């Protein structure tokens, strides 16, 4: 039988919702004559690739054959692969040669006697260094794989490797034997991090699949991953696994690992056992380094009951992790149903100090001391926290629980000391959090400060990716805070208070919008180390609106002693380099109160009036305009009358410079109050 010039075109393959197009299938000649089979110039063109094939075979004796083919196909957009295949010989001495190029490059040569019961095989595969396609491209090192032997005794050896991000080149060598009922891993070694990880063992292919092996770690150093990582890691563990009709039985035993952390030796020992048939998991781990130790043990029974302990005593934290100094103690017991386990324990911090290299903000807090106690289950628990630093302290008592896919709790008692401020929670408040979709709500509550000041958070809500707040502060002791923060400049406590209101919202990934108003009450400010410059301030007010990324603010300063200032500014505080535009009006500013600045000033009188504009960089705005001194009289000791334009002019310029700095500071504070809106805490996406 002989078929010539066959052609089949425009074929559509339908499988479910998938449709594929085959443009054509053609061949020049196909025939069967007695024991001879031929196929010449077969061509298949699919929408994703092409196939070319020629073959000849004799269906008798040792079945001699010859086949050559080529396939090209697309793997993804812009990535394709081509495979060439050549087969020659007979079934008792068949040689296959395969070449792959494109996205993947490799050469394979296989010699096999299919007609012999022992199925003798010779295999060799090689590949060059290449970058494999993917979302995270991986560089494959040049390598090869060799295989030989007969049925029940095949020997395979390989050398390969890859360049892995952060690890660099990772070479791998293998020596494996395929026996009748077992696969023996004589050696499987990976070299990385200046050392190696070697595996040996046997996989048993009996009625039940099982494994027994040993993993050995030699001279691993992790400093390339972290400058504080451990070095000289050495150790080993034994792994056992059996797949039975009732499930998996597995264990890791004789785990021993030693190493060096910051030039101090440490050791790690432990074991783990899992039995699916008995519904049991048991594990233990002990870490020791000098005086530091940690014990972790746990078990789960019947896949339901959990029991565990965590004991930690690290008197020298820096030995374990050089970026953290101090001491930590922890003792926690966990028991109960695994869906709602109960915990009881505490964590203590002693003079813990964070390195600036690890976290500059945390390092600035100095020594951290405190305790965290926890009691209860997921459904109902209680936390008690006491944390102090050089300038801050936190006291927090919380109870709550998970139910109906959300966490709800109550803050029952809290005290905060932030810089020079002190806050005492006046009444408990409720906090509710739902993880998905994320939302949180804080009920209204107030904090009492010293001097009967009060800060009230009327509402805080995060829902539909928008945070909204409403807060009000009354009689906050601004004068007391200022004295404690700037004792070298303010001689004694000032009876001045701050009143503040702020409302607004902030969308996720967007910019805040809102409004603020604040007022500083009348008071006399004793400036100077001895209070020699008493400044009477009758009123300071400011208000601002933040909308569409733009802040518009106004401020007024009123003093019967000094005079009056009015300012208005506009800026876009959230752009990369914000600029400021505004105006300042100076009305009757008296320089006489500044006379006590120096005993050399015998007389200092006069009033300053003027109008100025503010522009330029928000961090260093320019103040330009005209100010005029009227009815001025400046007399400085040891200054000749004829040198009025000398020292007296210098004194006037000093006064004007001080006034300019005052204005710059006032403007900056008004802008800061507007930016304060953006600092209202937005709840995190997860707890």
XYZ file of C-alpha atoms in Angstrom:
687
model
C 0.000 0.000 0.000
C 1.366 3.404 -0.953
C -0.083 6.882 -0.374
C 1.411 9.894 -2.106
C 0.988 13.685 -1.814
C -1.363 13.567 1.159
C -2.785 16.918 2.360
C -5.274 17.740 5.112
C -5.853 21.468 5.764
C -7.694 23.913 8.100
C -8.341 21.519 10.946
C -10.004 22.746 14.154
C -9.543 20.803 17.399
C -12.196 21.414 20.084
C -11.754 20.268 23.669
C -14.244 21.801 26.079
C -13.951 25.572 25.757
C -10.536 25.295 24.086
C -10.155 25.599 20.303
C -6.913 24.964 18.410
C -6.114 25.448 14.743
C -3.994 23.058 12.644
C -3.216 24.723 9.315
C -2.250 21.521 7.541
C -0.957 17.948 7.779
C 0.928 16.752 4.665
C 3.401 14.075 3.643
C 5.018 13.207 0.319
C 4.733 9.452 0.680
C 3.679 6.807 3.217
C 3.670 3.109 2.544
C 3.808 -0.449 3.844
C 5.347 -3.080 1.574
C 5.857 -6.513 3.102
C 8.002 -5.743 6.190
C 9.048 -2.256 5.087
C 7.372 0.841 6.546
C 8.196 4.330 5.227
C 7.052 7.875 5.897
C 8.595 10.670 3.864
C 8.486 14.398 4.513
C 5.686 14.528 7.089
C 4.784 18.143 7.885
C 2.402 19.342 10.604
C 1.795 23.042 11.138
C -0.079 23.968 14.315
C -0.885 27.520 15.396
C 1.837 27.227 18.089
C 4.475 25.154 16.272
C 5.659 22.917 13.429
C 6.779 19.275 13.072
C 8.947 17.665 10.333
C 9.566 13.872 10.226
C 11.099 11.193 7.992
C 11.268 7.511 9.005
C 12.012 4.039 7.711
C 11.682 0.713 9.543
C 11.802 -3.021 8.878
C 9.380 -5.110 10.897
C 11.455 -8.296 11.190
C 14.681 -9.690 12.626
C 16.195 -7.039 14.913
C 13.886 -4.315 13.560
C 16.365 -1.928 11.930
C 15.102 1.643 11.695
C 16.060 5.194 10.851
C 14.206 8.296 11.967
C 14.926 12.021 11.784
C 12.647 14.759 13.016
C 12.466 18.390 13.961
C 9.909 20.196 16.115
C 9.647 23.932 16.810
C 7.070 25.448 19.123
C 6.341 28.568 21.175
C 6.597 28.366 24.973
C 5.289 31.884 25.614
C 5.313 35.297 23.972
C 8.728 35.810 22.403
C 10.116 32.498 23.747
C 10.401 29.402 21.557
C 12.073 26.004 21.550
C 13.446 23.742 18.798
C 14.128 20.005 19.198
C 15.958 17.800 16.718
C 15.817 13.983 16.990
C 17.844 11.366 15.162
C 17.405 7.594 15.716
C 19.566 4.980 13.964
C 20.308 1.284 14.293
C 18.052 -1.547 15.374
C 16.134 -2.431 18.523
C 19.072 -4.509 19.745
C 21.477 -1.609 19.187
C 19.529 1.629 18.996
C 21.129 5.062 19.243
C 19.070 8.173 19.900
C 20.492 11.695 19.609
C 18.458 14.690 20.743
C 19.383 18.372 20.551
C 17.339 21.137 22.186
C 17.925 24.839 21.492
C 16.115 28.074 22.207
C 14.675 28.689 25.654
C 16.409 25.517 26.877
C 19.664 24.151 25.445
C 20.857 20.565 25.894
C 22.264 17.532 24.082
C 21.354 13.917 24.859
C 22.699 10.649 23.497
C 21.171 7.280 24.425
C 22.231 3.767 23.431
C 19.894 0.906 24.368
C 19.197 -2.755 23.556
C 15.427 -3.014 23.791
C 15.355 -6.688 22.784
C 17.471 -7.825 25.741
C 15.688 -8.629 29.021
C 18.329 -6.823 31.085
C 17.750 -3.653 29.024
C 21.331 -2.378 28.992
C 21.552 1.426 28.675
C 24.249 4.035 28.077
C 23.112 7.645 28.583
C 24.896 10.977 28.420
C 23.300 14.415 28.639
C 25.116 17.747 28.613
C 24.027 21.372 28.692
C 25.846 24.730 28.539
C 25.498 27.615 30.976
C 22.205 29.358 30.242
C 19.545 31.606 31.719
C 16.223 29.820 32.058
C 13.054 31.813 31.290
C 10.579 32.722 34.010
C 9.280 35.518 36.210
C 12.540 35.268 38.178
C 15.191 34.155 35.660
C 17.560 31.467 36.940
C 21.071 30.953 35.577
C 21.842 27.260 35.077
C 25.528 26.348 35.175
C 27.069 24.021 32.591
C 26.621 20.375 33.588
C 26.226 16.790 32.584
C 24.434 13.567 33.526
C 25.708 10.052 32.859
C 23.827 6.802 33.225
C 24.723 3.177 32.523
C 23.924 -0.354 33.573
C 21.287 -3.036 33.269
C 17.842 -3.570 34.735
C 18.111 -3.496 38.546
C 21.582 -2.027 38.530
C 21.592 1.359 36.835
C 24.249 3.834 37.945
C 23.619 7.579 37.554
C 26.092 10.371 38.171
C 25.561 14.070 37.610
C 27.221 17.414 38.101
C 25.208 20.594 37.713
C 24.508 23.876 39.411
C 22.690 27.175 39.340
C 23.365 30.793 40.209
C 20.877 31.714 42.928
C 20.170 35.323 44.034
C 21.982 36.143 47.317
C 23.751 32.753 47.260
C 25.719 32.996 44.010
C 26.816 29.808 42.197
C 25.429 26.646 43.857
C 27.029 23.507 42.352
C 25.385 20.104 42.887
C 26.893 16.623 42.421
C 25.036 13.302 42.620
C 25.824 9.588 42.644
C 22.675 7.441 42.604
C 22.074 3.733 41.973
C 18.725 2.370 40.757
C 18.347 -1.159 42.099
C 15.462 -3.589 41.726
C 13.677 -2.625 44.948
C 15.684 0.355 46.145
C 17.150 3.655 45.052
C 20.464 4.246 46.804
C 21.624 7.838 47.164
C 25.331 7.261 47.563
C 26.012 10.970 47.524
C 23.993 14.129 46.817
C 26.020 17.211 47.699
C 25.145 20.876 47.350
C 27.905 23.453 47.846
C 26.752 26.842 49.052
C 27.574 29.600 51.552
C 31.262 28.596 51.656
C 30.330 25.058 52.778
C 28.232 22.067 51.788
C 25.090 20.074 52.539
C 25.443 16.342 51.806
C 22.714 13.691 51.754
C 23.011 9.901 51.754
C 20.317 7.292 52.156
C 18.082 4.660 50.631
C 14.572 4.823 49.218
C 12.880 1.423 49.551
C 10.384 0.496 46.819
C 8.603 -2.363 48.569
C 4.924 -2.783 49.320
C 5.290 0.327 51.464
C 7.431 3.227 50.294
C 10.063 4.213 52.886
C 13.223 6.295 53.262
C 16.202 6.241 55.605
C 18.964 8.801 55.274
C 21.416 11.203 56.824
C 22.010 14.893 56.082
C 25.396 16.409 56.943
C 26.209 20.137 57.083
C 29.811 21.312 56.777
C 31.304 24.797 57.323
C 28.283 26.878 56.297
C 28.614 30.653 56.751
C 25.577 32.933 56.471
C 27.349 36.306 56.605
C 26.585 36.868 52.910
C 22.880 36.804 53.822
C 23.229 38.890 56.993
C 26.339 40.567 58.445
C 25.265 39.203 61.843
C 24.579 35.664 60.617
C 26.184 32.557 62.191
C 29.323 30.965 60.731
C 31.137 27.589 60.877
C 27.842 25.699 60.914
C 28.393 21.965 61.187
C 26.116 19.095 62.109
C 23.829 16.354 60.928
C 20.452 14.682 61.414
C 18.828 11.373 60.536
C 15.541 11.283 58.633
C 13.137 8.336 58.453
C 9.885 8.107 56.513
C 7.431 5.327 55.739
C 4.227 5.487 53.718
C 1.854 2.904 55.210
C -1.776 2.086 54.387
C -2.732 4.180 57.442
C -0.670 7.182 56.438
C 2.784 8.710 56.809
C 5.194 7.894 59.630
C 8.193 10.247 59.741
C 10.909 11.394 62.117
C 13.950 13.654 62.314
C 16.304 12.479 65.040
C 19.801 13.025 66.340
C 19.714 16.637 65.182
C 22.955 18.295 66.210
C 24.231 21.600 64.887
C 27.146 23.692 66.109
C 28.377 27.067 64.948
C 29.740 30.452 65.882
C 27.760 33.642 66.399
C 29.801 36.800 66.939
C 32.839 34.696 67.915
C 30.792 32.793 70.522
C 30.129 29.079 69.966
C 26.552 27.749 70.099
C 24.832 24.391 69.738
C 21.383 23.287 68.607
C 19.864 19.867 69.349
C 16.417 18.411 68.815
C 14.073 15.890 67.245
C 10.618 15.603 65.691
C 8.210 12.690 65.170
C 4.998 12.538 63.132
C 2.521 9.653 62.969
C -0.527 10.073 60.776
C -1.989 6.767 61.975
C -1.717 7.756 65.646
C -2.549 11.424 64.978
C 0.546 12.472 66.882
C 3.232 15.156 66.458
C 6.042 15.528 69.014
C 9.008 17.893 68.722
C 11.709 19.412 70.907
C 14.535 21.890 70.340
C 17.252 23.289 72.619
C 19.604 26.161 71.781
C 22.653 26.905 73.947
C 25.310 29.587 73.692
C 27.329 30.327 76.792
C 24.796 31.584 79.352
C 22.063 31.881 76.719
C 19.615 29.045 76.263
C 16.169 28.360 74.795
C 13.972 25.271 75.168
C 11.016 24.709 72.845
C 8.868 21.577 73.108
C 5.433 20.721 71.806
C 3.049 17.967 70.873
C -0.296 17.615 69.169
C -2.566 14.682 70.015
C -5.339 13.371 67.776
C -4.824 16.408 65.532
C -6.844 18.352 68.066
C -5.087 18.850 71.409
C -2.020 21.071 71.508
C 0.490 21.265 74.336
C 3.799 23.127 74.320
C 6.317 25.161 76.285
C 8.726 27.944 75.392
C 11.497 28.839 77.832
C 14.043 31.503 76.919
C 16.843 33.012 78.961
C 19.179 35.236 76.960
C 21.254 37.284 79.450
C 23.693 38.297 76.678
C 21.620 38.990 73.564
C 24.550 40.455 71.651
C 26.222 37.030 71.579
C 23.265 35.674 69.632
C 22.637 38.754 67.498
C 25.228 41.563 67.641
C 22.720 44.187 66.485
C 20.754 43.811 69.757
C 22.219 44.183 73.249
C 20.646 43.474 76.632
C 18.714 40.507 78.029
C 15.381 38.756 77.377
C 13.533 36.188 79.455
C 10.398 34.318 78.412
C 8.351 31.480 79.913
C 5.169 30.535 78.037
C 2.938 27.459 78.295
C 0.426 26.609 75.568
C -2.316 23.983 75.911
C -5.795 23.222 74.609
C -7.711 22.565 71.422
C -5.507 23.502 68.446
C -8.275 25.729 67.075
C -8.418 27.673 70.359
C -5.226 27.049 72.356
C -4.692 28.812 75.658
C -1.408 30.487 76.577
C -0.060 31.600 79.923
C 3.292 33.283 80.356
C 5.424 36.392 80.278
C 8.250 38.062 78.379
C 10.738 40.361 80.142
C 13.127 42.885 78.559
C 16.208 44.126 80.435
C 18.229 47.057 79.072
C 17.587 46.005 75.466
C 19.343 48.328 73.021
C 18.941 48.260 69.224
C 21.863 49.011 66.903
C 21.394 52.037 64.587
C 22.431 49.764 61.703
C 19.396 47.603 62.378
C 16.852 50.365 63.072
C 17.822 53.988 63.627
C 14.461 54.963 65.156
C 14.535 52.106 67.686
C 18.181 52.854 68.505
C 17.208 56.407 69.400
C 15.003 55.111 72.226
C 18.008 53.980 74.268
C 17.616 51.120 76.732
C 14.254 49.342 76.639
C 12.921 47.653 79.779
C 9.586 46.050 80.531
C 7.339 43.028 80.751
C 4.567 41.575 78.607
C 2.205 39.115 80.294
C -0.428 37.087 78.462
C -3.188 34.796 79.666
C -6.070 33.045 77.937
C -7.099 31.490 74.644
C -7.697 32.916 71.176
C -11.376 33.248 71.978
C -10.693 35.166 75.198
C -7.328 36.504 76.323
C -5.655 39.206 78.387
C -2.447 41.174 77.792
C -0.617 43.306 80.312
C 2.255 45.424 78.977
C 4.752 47.644 80.783
C 7.526 49.146 78.624
C 9.921 52.003 79.472
C 12.702 53.763 77.555
C 14.900 56.727 78.395
C 12.170 59.212 77.404
C 8.990 57.163 76.984
C 6.916 54.614 78.845
C 3.850 52.544 78.001
C 1.349 50.876 80.295
C -1.377 48.900 78.545
C -3.988 46.417 79.797
C -6.057 44.709 77.114
C -8.610 41.911 76.987
C -10.298 40.534 73.903
C -10.905 37.558 71.677
C -11.561 36.189 68.187
C -15.135 35.377 67.191
C -17.147 35.489 63.963
C -14.017 36.169 61.873
C -13.061 39.313 63.752
C -11.116 40.361 66.839
C -12.780 42.549 69.425
C -11.182 43.784 72.607
C -11.169 46.454 75.233
C -8.312 48.641 76.444
C -9.088 48.789 80.152
C -6.116 50.721 81.533
C -3.284 52.617 79.914
C -0.645 55.219 80.708
C 1.734 56.761 78.196
C 4.809 58.924 78.689
C 5.966 60.335 75.354
C 8.912 62.731 75.610
C 7.801 65.363 78.160
C 4.089 64.502 77.899
C 2.138 62.186 80.225
C -1.222 60.568 79.425
C -3.665 58.586 81.557
C -6.620 56.776 79.964
C -9.812 58.070 81.573
C -12.187 55.265 80.634
C -11.968 51.913 78.778
C -12.544 51.876 75.050
C -13.299 49.170 72.498
C -11.221 48.183 69.492
C -12.674 45.923 66.758
C -10.710 44.509 63.798
C -11.922 42.433 60.843
C -9.057 41.056 58.703
C -10.898 40.548 55.392
C -11.958 42.893 54.042
C -9.855 44.844 56.511
C -11.684 47.285 58.763
C -11.249 48.590 62.288
C -13.189 50.784 64.667
C -12.133 52.533 67.872
C -14.828 53.851 70.164
C -14.623 57.332 71.670
C -12.381 57.833 74.686
C -10.253 60.473 76.403
C -6.744 60.712 77.843
C -5.950 62.960 80.804
C -2.691 64.894 80.780
C -1.097 66.857 83.589
C -2.607 70.187 84.639
C -6.102 68.800 83.900
C -5.496 68.722 80.174
C -7.529 66.328 78.066
C -7.191 64.724 74.623
C -10.323 63.017 73.291
C -10.512 60.746 70.269
C -14.180 61.075 69.475
C -14.018 58.478 66.698
C -11.525 56.525 64.600
C -12.780 54.310 61.784
C -11.057 52.473 58.943
C -13.476 50.998 56.434
C -13.609 50.633 52.648
C -9.911 51.621 52.499
C -10.547 55.027 54.088
C -9.489 56.147 57.579
C -11.592 58.832 59.290
C -10.877 60.618 62.576
C -12.331 63.236 64.888
C -10.249 64.444 67.845
C -10.327 67.313 70.307
C -7.855 68.506 72.929
C -8.578 70.943 75.769
C -6.216 72.701 78.191
C -3.126 70.696 77.251
C -0.193 71.953 79.386
C 1.867 73.497 76.597
C 3.781 75.748 78.989
C 4.778 72.829 81.198
C 5.912 70.765 78.194
C 7.903 73.711 76.823
C 9.680 74.273 80.156
C 10.645 70.581 80.401
C 11.753 70.388 76.782
C 13.674 73.708 76.679
C 14.738 74.417 80.229
C 17.802 76.430 79.155
C 15.614 78.853 77.213
C 12.458 79.002 79.368
C 13.320 79.818 82.992
C 10.184 78.522 84.729
C 6.890 76.771 84.098
C 4.455 78.749 81.965
C 0.737 78.765 82.671
C -0.172 78.388 78.982
C -2.496 75.748 77.592
C -3.262 74.439 74.109
C -6.694 73.717 72.653
C -6.885 71.730 69.427
C -9.509 70.175 67.161
C -8.958 68.093 64.042
C -11.235 66.138 61.724
C -10.470 64.450 58.451
C -9.995 61.354 56.365
C -7.210 59.546 54.562
C -7.787 57.023 51.747
C -5.468 54.065 51.324
C -2.565 55.080 49.118
C -3.885 58.637 48.909
C -3.365 61.968 50.645
C -5.143 63.151 53.799
C -7.877 65.744 53.817
C -9.130 67.571 56.850
C -9.210 70.658 59.039
C -7.487 71.798 62.228
C -7.855 74.679 64.688
C -5.678 75.436 67.697
C -5.439 78.177 70.321
C -2.756 78.975 72.907
C -4.057 80.693 76.024
C -2.647 84.016 77.400
C 0.494 83.701 79.524
C 3.805 85.336 80.369
C 6.809 83.432 78.986
C 10.023 83.994 81.047
C 12.636 83.685 78.310
C 16.338 83.462 79.033
C 18.219 81.327 81.517
C 17.077 83.508 84.430
C 13.809 84.689 82.900
C 15.221 88.144 82.291
C 13.033 88.615 79.191
C 9.373 88.155 80.216
C 7.190 88.099 77.115
C 3.445 88.544 77.582
C 1.412 86.728 74.919
C -2.318 87.398 74.939
C -3.388 84.989 72.206
C -2.054 82.688 69.496
C -4.540 81.091 67.094
C -4.201 79.120 63.897
C -6.448 77.181 61.582
C -5.997 75.346 58.331
C -7.635 73.189 55.708
C -6.005 70.375 53.781
C -7.718 69.395 50.536
C -6.596 68.017 47.181
C -3.012 67.940 48.422
C -2.974 71.663 49.303
C -2.728 73.181 52.776
C -4.152 76.641 53.398
C -3.429 77.990 56.903
C -3.824 81.227 58.855
C -2.220 82.285 62.159
C -2.521 85.291 64.472
C -0.283 86.455 67.328
C -1.591 89.114 69.727
C 0.263 90.777 72.614
C -0.445 94.117 74.314
C 3.194 94.162 75.295
C 4.726 93.304 71.925
C 2.128 93.976 69.250
C 0.375 91.861 66.643
C 1.281 89.483 63.790
C -0.961 87.961 61.146
C 0.168 85.335 58.634
C -1.397 83.223 55.916
C 0.342 80.501 53.947
C -0.401 78.023 51.162
C 1.682 74.946 50.368
C 1.510 71.430 48.896
C 3.185 69.490 51.748
C 3.185 66.051 50.083
C 5.081 66.816 46.885
C 8.767 65.925 46.699
C 10.010 69.498 47.237
C 7.118 71.531 48.650
C 7.136 75.287 48.280
C 5.498 77.932 50.429
C 3.563 81.032 49.458
C 2.170 83.517 51.973
C 2.082 86.922 53.612
C 2.934 88.311 57.055
C 1.647 91.557 58.510
C 3.557 93.168 61.408
C 1.604 95.721 63.467
C 3.220 97.763 66.234
C 5.824 95.235 67.387
C 7.596 96.850 70.332
C 11.315 96.183 70.794
C 11.370 97.568 74.331
C 10.686 94.201 76.030
C 13.982 92.955 74.563
C 16.053 95.481 76.578
C 16.898 92.915 79.330
C 18.694 90.753 76.763
C 21.964 92.559 77.701
C 22.899 94.854 80.604
C 24.875 96.964 78.100
C 21.582 98.181 76.569
C 20.654 101.382 78.467
C 17.668 102.244 76.330
C 15.731 100.344 73.643
C 12.426 101.735 72.384
C 10.447 101.862 69.185
C 7.744 100.126 67.176
C 8.150 97.975 64.071
C 5.499 97.883 61.354
C 5.621 96.249 57.968
C 4.383 93.769 55.427
C 6.323 90.800 54.083
C 5.857 87.941 51.647
C 6.883 84.351 52.207
C 8.043 82.144 49.321
C 10.411 79.381 48.378
C 11.332 76.014 49.818
C 9.166 74.922 52.755
C 12.268 73.731 54.632
C 13.923 77.175 54.354
C 11.404 79.823 53.232
C 12.407 83.316 52.155
C 10.792 86.262 53.974
C 10.999 89.498 52.001
C 9.447 92.908 52.459
C 9.787 96.183 54.336
C 9.683 96.847 58.069
C 9.903 100.323 59.566
C 11.063 101.314 63.053
C 9.304 104.406 64.406
C 9.930 106.431 67.588
C 13.086 104.392 68.115
C 15.770 105.199 70.643
C 18.730 102.854 71.054
C 21.432 103.582 73.649
C 24.145 101.031 74.357
C 26.823 101.403 77.057
C 30.261 102.569 75.848
C 28.824 103.589 72.484
C 29.831 107.142 71.438
C 26.908 109.311 70.358
C 28.439 109.851 66.930
C 28.456 106.142 66.152
C 24.722 105.821 65.923
C 25.051 104.037 62.611
C 27.476 101.520 64.112
C 26.514 99.569 67.259
C 22.992 100.928 67.277
C 22.475 99.758 63.733
C 23.901 96.367 64.741
C 21.425 96.133 67.602
C 18.541 97.002 65.300
C 19.674 94.366 62.803
C 19.852 91.823 65.628
C 16.294 92.683 66.613
C 15.130 92.374 63.001
C 16.950 89.036 62.649
C 15.298 87.739 65.813
C 11.917 88.861 64.501
C 12.555 87.092 61.188
C 13.472 83.870 63.007
C 10.319 84.225 65.095
C 8.222 84.583 61.972
C 9.912 81.604 60.283
C 9.311 79.498 63.372
C 5.667 80.553 63.591
C 5.076 79.737 59.936
C 6.761 76.360 60.305
C 4.558 75.515 63.282
C 1.408 76.410 61.395
C 2.453 74.199 58.514
C 3.384 71.442 60.966
C -0.105 71.504 62.454
C -1.498 70.946 58.966
C 0.852 68.064 58.288
C -0.133 66.618 61.667
C -3.341 65.522 59.956
C -1.341 63.054 57.873
C 0.232 61.571 61.009
C -3.022 60.303 62.487
C -2.350 56.540 62.804
C -4.001 54.475 60.083
C -4.637 50.885 61.228
C -2.323 48.287 59.635
C -3.586 45.696 57.156
C -2.946 42.921 59.662
C -2.260 42.614 63.353
